Structures are given as structure tokens and as C-alpha cells.
Short mmCIF file of N, CA and C in Angstrom, two decimals:
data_model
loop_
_atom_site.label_atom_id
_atom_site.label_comp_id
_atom_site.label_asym_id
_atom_site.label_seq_id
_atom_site.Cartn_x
_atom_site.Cartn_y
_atom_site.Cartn_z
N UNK J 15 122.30 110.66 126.22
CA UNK J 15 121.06 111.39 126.28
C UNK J 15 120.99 112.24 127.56
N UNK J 16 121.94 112.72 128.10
CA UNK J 16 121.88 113.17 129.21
C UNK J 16 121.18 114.94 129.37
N UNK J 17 120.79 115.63 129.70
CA UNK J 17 120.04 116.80 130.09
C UNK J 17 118.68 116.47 128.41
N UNK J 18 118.25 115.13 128.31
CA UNK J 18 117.42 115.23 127.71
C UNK J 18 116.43 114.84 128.53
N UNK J 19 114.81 114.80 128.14
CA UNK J 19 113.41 114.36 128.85
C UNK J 19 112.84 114.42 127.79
N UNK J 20 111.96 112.97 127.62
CA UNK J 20 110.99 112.28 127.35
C UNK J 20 109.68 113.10 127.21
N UNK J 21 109.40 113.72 126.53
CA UNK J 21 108.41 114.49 126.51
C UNK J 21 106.69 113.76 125.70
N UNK J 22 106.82 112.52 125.09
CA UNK J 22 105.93 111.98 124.63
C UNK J 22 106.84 110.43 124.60
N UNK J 23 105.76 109.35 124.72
CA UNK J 23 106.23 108.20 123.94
C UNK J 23 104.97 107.86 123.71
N UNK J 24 105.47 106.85 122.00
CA UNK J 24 104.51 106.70 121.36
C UNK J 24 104.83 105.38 120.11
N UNK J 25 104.53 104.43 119.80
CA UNK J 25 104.80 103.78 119.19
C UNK J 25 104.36 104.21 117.76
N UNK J 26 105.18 104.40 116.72
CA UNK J 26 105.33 104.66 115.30
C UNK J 26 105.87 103.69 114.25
N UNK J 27 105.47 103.68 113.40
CA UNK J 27 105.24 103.08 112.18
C UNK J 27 107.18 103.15 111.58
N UNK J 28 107.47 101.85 111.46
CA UNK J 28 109.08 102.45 110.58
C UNK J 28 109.11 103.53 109.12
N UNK J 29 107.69 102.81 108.95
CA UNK J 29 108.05 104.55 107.21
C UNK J 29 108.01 105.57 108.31
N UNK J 30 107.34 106.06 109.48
CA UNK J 30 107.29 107.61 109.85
C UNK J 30 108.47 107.88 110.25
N UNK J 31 109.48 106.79 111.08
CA UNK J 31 110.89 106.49 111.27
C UNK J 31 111.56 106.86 110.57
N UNK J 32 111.22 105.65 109.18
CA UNK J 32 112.10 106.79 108.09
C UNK J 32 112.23 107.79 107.69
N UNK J 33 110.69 108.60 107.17
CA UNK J 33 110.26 109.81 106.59
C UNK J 33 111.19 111.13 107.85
N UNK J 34 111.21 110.57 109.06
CA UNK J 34 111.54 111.22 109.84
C UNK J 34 113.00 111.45 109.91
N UNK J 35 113.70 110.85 109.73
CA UNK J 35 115.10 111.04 109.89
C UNK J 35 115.57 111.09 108.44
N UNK J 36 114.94 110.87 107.13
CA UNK J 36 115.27 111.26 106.17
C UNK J 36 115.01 113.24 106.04
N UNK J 37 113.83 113.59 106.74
CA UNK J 37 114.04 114.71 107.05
C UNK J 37 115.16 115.28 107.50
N UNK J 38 114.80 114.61 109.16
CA UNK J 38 116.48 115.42 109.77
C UNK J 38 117.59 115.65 108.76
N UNK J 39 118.31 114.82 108.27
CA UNK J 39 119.44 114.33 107.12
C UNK J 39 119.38 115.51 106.31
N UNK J 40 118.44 116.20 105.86
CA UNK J 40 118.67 117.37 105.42
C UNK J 40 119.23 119.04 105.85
N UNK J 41 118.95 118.37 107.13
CA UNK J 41 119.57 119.67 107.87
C UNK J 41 120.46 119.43 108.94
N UNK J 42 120.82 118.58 109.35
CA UNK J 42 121.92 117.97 110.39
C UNK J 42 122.47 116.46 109.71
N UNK J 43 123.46 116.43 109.95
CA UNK J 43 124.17 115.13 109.65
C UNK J 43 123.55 114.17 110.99
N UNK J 44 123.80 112.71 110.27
CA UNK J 44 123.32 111.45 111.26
C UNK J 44 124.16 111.04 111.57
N UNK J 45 124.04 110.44 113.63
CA UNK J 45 125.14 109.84 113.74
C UNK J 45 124.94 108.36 113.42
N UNK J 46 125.31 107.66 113.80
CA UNK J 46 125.76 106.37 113.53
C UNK J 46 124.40 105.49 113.55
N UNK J 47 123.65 105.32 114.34
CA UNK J 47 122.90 104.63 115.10
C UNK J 47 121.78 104.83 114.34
N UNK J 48 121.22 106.47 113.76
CA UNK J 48 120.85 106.69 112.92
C UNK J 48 120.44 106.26 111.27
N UNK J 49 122.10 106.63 111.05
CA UNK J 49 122.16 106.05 110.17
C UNK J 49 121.88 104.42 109.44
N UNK J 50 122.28 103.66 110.62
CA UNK J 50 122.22 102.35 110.61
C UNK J 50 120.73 101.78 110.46
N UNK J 51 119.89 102.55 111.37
CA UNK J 51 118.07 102.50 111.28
C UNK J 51 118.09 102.95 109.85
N UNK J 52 118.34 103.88 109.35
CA UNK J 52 117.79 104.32 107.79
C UNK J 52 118.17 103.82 107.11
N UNK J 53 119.23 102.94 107.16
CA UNK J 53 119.87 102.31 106.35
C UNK J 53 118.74 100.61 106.37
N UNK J 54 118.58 100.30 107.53
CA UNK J 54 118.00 99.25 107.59
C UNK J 54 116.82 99.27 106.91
N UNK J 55 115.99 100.40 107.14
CA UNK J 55 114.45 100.99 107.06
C UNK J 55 114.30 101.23 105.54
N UNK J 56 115.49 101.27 104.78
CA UNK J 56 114.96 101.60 103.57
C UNK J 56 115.31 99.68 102.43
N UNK J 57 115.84 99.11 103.02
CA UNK J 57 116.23 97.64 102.58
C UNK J 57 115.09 97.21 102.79
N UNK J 58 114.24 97.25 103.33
CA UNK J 58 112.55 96.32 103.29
C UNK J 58 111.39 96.88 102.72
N UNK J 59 110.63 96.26 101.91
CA UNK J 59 109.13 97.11 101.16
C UNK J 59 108.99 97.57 102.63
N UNK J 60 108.24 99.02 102.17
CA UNK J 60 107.42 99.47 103.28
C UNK J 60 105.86 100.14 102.58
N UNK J 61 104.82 99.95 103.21
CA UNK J 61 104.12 100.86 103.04
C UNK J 61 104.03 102.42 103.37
N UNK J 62 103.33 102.97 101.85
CA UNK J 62 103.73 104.34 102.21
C UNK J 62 103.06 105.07 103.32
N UNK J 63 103.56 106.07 103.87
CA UNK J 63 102.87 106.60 105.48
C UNK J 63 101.51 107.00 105.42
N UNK J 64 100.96 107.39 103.77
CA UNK J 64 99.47 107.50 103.95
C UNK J 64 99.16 105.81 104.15
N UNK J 65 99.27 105.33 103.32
CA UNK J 65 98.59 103.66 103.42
C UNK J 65 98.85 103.10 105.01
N UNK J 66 100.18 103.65 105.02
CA UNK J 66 100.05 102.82 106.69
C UNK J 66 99.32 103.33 107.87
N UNK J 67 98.76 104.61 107.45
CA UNK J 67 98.38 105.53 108.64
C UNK J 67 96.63 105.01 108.14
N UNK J 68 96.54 104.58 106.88
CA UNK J 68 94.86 103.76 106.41
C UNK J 68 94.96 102.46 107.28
N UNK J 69 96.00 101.91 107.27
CA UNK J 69 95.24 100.27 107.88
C UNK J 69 95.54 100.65 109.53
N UNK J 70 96.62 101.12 110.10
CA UNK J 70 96.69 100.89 111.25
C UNK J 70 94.93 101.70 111.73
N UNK J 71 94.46 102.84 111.10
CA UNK J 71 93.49 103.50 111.23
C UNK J 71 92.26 102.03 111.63
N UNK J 72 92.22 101.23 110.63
CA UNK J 72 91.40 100.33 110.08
C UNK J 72 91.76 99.41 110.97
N UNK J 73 92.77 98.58 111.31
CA UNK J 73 93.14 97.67 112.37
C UNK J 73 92.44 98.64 113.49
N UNK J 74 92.50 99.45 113.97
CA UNK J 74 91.93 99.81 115.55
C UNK J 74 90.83 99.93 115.57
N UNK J 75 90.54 100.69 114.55
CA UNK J 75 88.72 101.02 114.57
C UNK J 75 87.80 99.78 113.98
N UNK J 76 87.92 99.18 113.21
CA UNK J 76 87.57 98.18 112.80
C UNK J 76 87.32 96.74 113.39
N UNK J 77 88.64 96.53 113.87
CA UNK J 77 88.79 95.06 114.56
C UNK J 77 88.92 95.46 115.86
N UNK J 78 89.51 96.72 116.03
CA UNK J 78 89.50 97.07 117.58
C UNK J 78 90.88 96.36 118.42
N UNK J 79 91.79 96.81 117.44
CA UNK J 79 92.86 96.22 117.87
C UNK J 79 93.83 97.37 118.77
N UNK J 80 94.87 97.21 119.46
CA UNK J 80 95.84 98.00 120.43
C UNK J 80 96.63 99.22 119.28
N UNK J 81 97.22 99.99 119.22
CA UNK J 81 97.71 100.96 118.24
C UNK J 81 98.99 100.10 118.46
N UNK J 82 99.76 99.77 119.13
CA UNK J 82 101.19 98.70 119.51
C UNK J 82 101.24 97.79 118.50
N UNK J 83 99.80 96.80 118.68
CA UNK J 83 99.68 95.86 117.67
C UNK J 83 99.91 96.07 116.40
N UNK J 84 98.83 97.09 115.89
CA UNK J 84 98.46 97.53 114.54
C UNK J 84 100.23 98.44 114.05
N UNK J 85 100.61 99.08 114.23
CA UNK J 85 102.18 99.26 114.12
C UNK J 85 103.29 98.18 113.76
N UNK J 86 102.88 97.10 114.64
CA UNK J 86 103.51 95.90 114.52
C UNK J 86 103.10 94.81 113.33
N UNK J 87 101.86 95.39 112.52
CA UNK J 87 101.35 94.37 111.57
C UNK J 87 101.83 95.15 110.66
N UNK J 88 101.87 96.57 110.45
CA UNK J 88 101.80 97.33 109.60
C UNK J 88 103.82 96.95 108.91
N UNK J 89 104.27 97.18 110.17
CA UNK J 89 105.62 97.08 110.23
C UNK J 89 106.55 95.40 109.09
N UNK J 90 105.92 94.72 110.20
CA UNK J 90 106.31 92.72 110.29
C UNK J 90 105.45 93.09 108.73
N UNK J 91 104.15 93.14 108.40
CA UNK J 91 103.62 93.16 106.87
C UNK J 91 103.36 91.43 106.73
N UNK J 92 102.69 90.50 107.78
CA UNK J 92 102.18 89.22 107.65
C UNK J 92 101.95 88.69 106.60
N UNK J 93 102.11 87.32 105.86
CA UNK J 93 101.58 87.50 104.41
C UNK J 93 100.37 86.66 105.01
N UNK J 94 101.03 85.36 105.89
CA UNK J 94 99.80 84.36 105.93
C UNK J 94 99.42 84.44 107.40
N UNK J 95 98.46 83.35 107.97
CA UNK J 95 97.86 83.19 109.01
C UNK J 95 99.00 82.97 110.45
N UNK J 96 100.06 82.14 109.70
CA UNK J 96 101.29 81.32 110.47
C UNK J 96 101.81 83.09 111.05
N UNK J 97 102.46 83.79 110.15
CA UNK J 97 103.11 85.18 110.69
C UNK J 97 102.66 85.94 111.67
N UNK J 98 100.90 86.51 111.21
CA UNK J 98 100.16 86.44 111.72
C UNK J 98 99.92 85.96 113.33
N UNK J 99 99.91 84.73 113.53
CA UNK J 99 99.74 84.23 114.81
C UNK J 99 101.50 84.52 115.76
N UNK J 100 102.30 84.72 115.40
CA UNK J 100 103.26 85.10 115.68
C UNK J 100 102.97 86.87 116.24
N UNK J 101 102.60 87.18 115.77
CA UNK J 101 102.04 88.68 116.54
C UNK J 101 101.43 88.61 117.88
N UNK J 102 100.48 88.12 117.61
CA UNK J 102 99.38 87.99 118.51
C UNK J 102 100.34 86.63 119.39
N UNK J 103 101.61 86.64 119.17
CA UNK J 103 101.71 85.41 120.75
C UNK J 103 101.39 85.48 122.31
N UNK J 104 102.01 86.92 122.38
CA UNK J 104 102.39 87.16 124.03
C UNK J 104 101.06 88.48 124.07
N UNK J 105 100.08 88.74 123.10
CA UNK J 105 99.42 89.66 123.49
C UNK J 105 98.57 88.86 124.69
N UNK J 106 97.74 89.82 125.29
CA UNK J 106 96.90 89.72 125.96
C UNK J 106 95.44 89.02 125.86
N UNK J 107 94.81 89.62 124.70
CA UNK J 107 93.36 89.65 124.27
C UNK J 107 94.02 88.53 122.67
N UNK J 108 92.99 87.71 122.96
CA UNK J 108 92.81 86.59 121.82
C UNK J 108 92.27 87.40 120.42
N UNK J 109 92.74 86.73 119.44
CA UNK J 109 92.05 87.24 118.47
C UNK J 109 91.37 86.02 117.83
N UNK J 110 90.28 86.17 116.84
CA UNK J 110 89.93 85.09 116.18
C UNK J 110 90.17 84.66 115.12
N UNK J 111 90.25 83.51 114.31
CA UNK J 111 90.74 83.20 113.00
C UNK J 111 89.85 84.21 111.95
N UNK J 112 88.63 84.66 112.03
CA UNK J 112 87.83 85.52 111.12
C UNK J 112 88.66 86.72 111.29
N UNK J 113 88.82 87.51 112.64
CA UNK J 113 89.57 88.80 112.89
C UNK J 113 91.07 88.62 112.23
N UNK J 114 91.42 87.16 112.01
CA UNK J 114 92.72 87.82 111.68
C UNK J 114 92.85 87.47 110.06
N UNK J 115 91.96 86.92 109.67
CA UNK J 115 91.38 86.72 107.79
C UNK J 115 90.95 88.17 107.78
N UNK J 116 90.76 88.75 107.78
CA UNK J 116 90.28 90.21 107.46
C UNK J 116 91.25 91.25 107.94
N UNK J 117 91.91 90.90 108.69
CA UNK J 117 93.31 91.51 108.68
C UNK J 117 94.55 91.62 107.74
N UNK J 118 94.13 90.19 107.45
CA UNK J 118 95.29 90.11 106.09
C UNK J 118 94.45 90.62 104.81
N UNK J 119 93.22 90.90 105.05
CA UNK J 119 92.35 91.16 103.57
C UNK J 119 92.83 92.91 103.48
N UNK J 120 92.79 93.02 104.76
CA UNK J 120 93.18 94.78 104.48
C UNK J 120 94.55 94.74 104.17
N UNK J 121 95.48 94.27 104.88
CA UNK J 121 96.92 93.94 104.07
C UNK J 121 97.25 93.68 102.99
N UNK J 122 96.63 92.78 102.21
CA UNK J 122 96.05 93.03 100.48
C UNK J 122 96.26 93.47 100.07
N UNK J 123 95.00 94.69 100.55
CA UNK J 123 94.35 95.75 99.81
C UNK J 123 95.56 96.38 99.01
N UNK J 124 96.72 96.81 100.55
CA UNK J 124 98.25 97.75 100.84
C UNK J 124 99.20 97.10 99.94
N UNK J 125 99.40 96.13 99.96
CA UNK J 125 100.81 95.60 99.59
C UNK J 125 101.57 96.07 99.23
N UNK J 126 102.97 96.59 99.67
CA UNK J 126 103.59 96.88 98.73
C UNK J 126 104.69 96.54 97.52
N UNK J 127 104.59 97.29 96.59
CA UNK J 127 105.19 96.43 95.81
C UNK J 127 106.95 96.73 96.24
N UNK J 128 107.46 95.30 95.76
CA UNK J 128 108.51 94.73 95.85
C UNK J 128 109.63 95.20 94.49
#
């Protein structure tokens, strides 16, 4: 990466990951490393980038959760409470058993199919 600079960082969703470098792929070949992410990124359900760009929307505004977090639920895709609490280990701010039942209710909603 050398004469490159960092011009934004930002934590993103793996479908925008994908959607994103399935772009590139049309007009430049992928190297390796690349490839290996798209390759990975397309082996797991994902929600599609509108739906995921609805709950992470809904995780922040709603429950008032970190955009880091909500990326990371959207991503991991929790089924139960156990996964769930696995997120929230090393965060900061506690969540509550109601906040995170209504977390998985919007996850629901999304699911994608398998």
C-alpha cells in the first residue's frame, strides 16, 4: 500500500464488501486477497444491502446502538440470545435482555433465506 492514504475509515456491512468488489471485478481483475474475501462473502446468507442498511438504520436509531455494533449484528446475523451476548462481550455500554429481544425481533423481520 505504499504512496497510498487513508482518506475515510468506516466500518461496512460484508454485502457492501461484496457488492463492492463484485463491482470492481468488472473492470479490473482481483488480486488474491480479494478474491479470497469474495469468495468467502458469498459462502454465507447475507442480507441484502437494502435490508441491511434497514436494520443497522433501526439498531442505531432505535435501540441507540454504536454503527460498529450494528454492522457486527447485521454481519455475525445472531439467531438466539447466547450469540447475541457474544457481541456485546467486550463492548462498553451494557445492553439489556429487552434491548437485545427486540434486536433479534428486527433480525426476524430480515432473515435471510438459506
Amino acid at each position: 500500500m505504499i504512496g497510498k492514504n487513508v482518506i475515510k475509515k468506516e466500518e461496512i456491512s460484508g454485502v457492501e464488501v461484496k457488492e463492492t468488489l463484485e463491482e470492481f471485478s468488472q473492470n479490473y481483475e482481483l488480486n488474491y486477497e480479494q478474491n479470497v474475501t469474495l469468495n468467502h462473502l458469498a459462502r454465507f446468507p447475507r442480507f441484502s444491502l437494502e435490508d441491511s442498511q434497514e436494520i443497522m438504520e433501526k439498531l442505531e436509531n432505535d435501540i441507540g446502538l454504536r454503527h460498529k455494533v450494528a454492522v457486527h449484528i447485521v454481519d455475525l446475523i445472531p439467531q438466539d440470545l447466547s450469540d447475541l451476548r457474544l457481541i456485546f462481550a467486550k463492548e462498553p455500554t451494557q445492553v439489556t435482555k429487552e434491548e437485545m429481544d427486540k434486536i433479534l425481533e428486527i433480525l426476524d423481520q430480515y432473515y435471510p433465506e438459506e
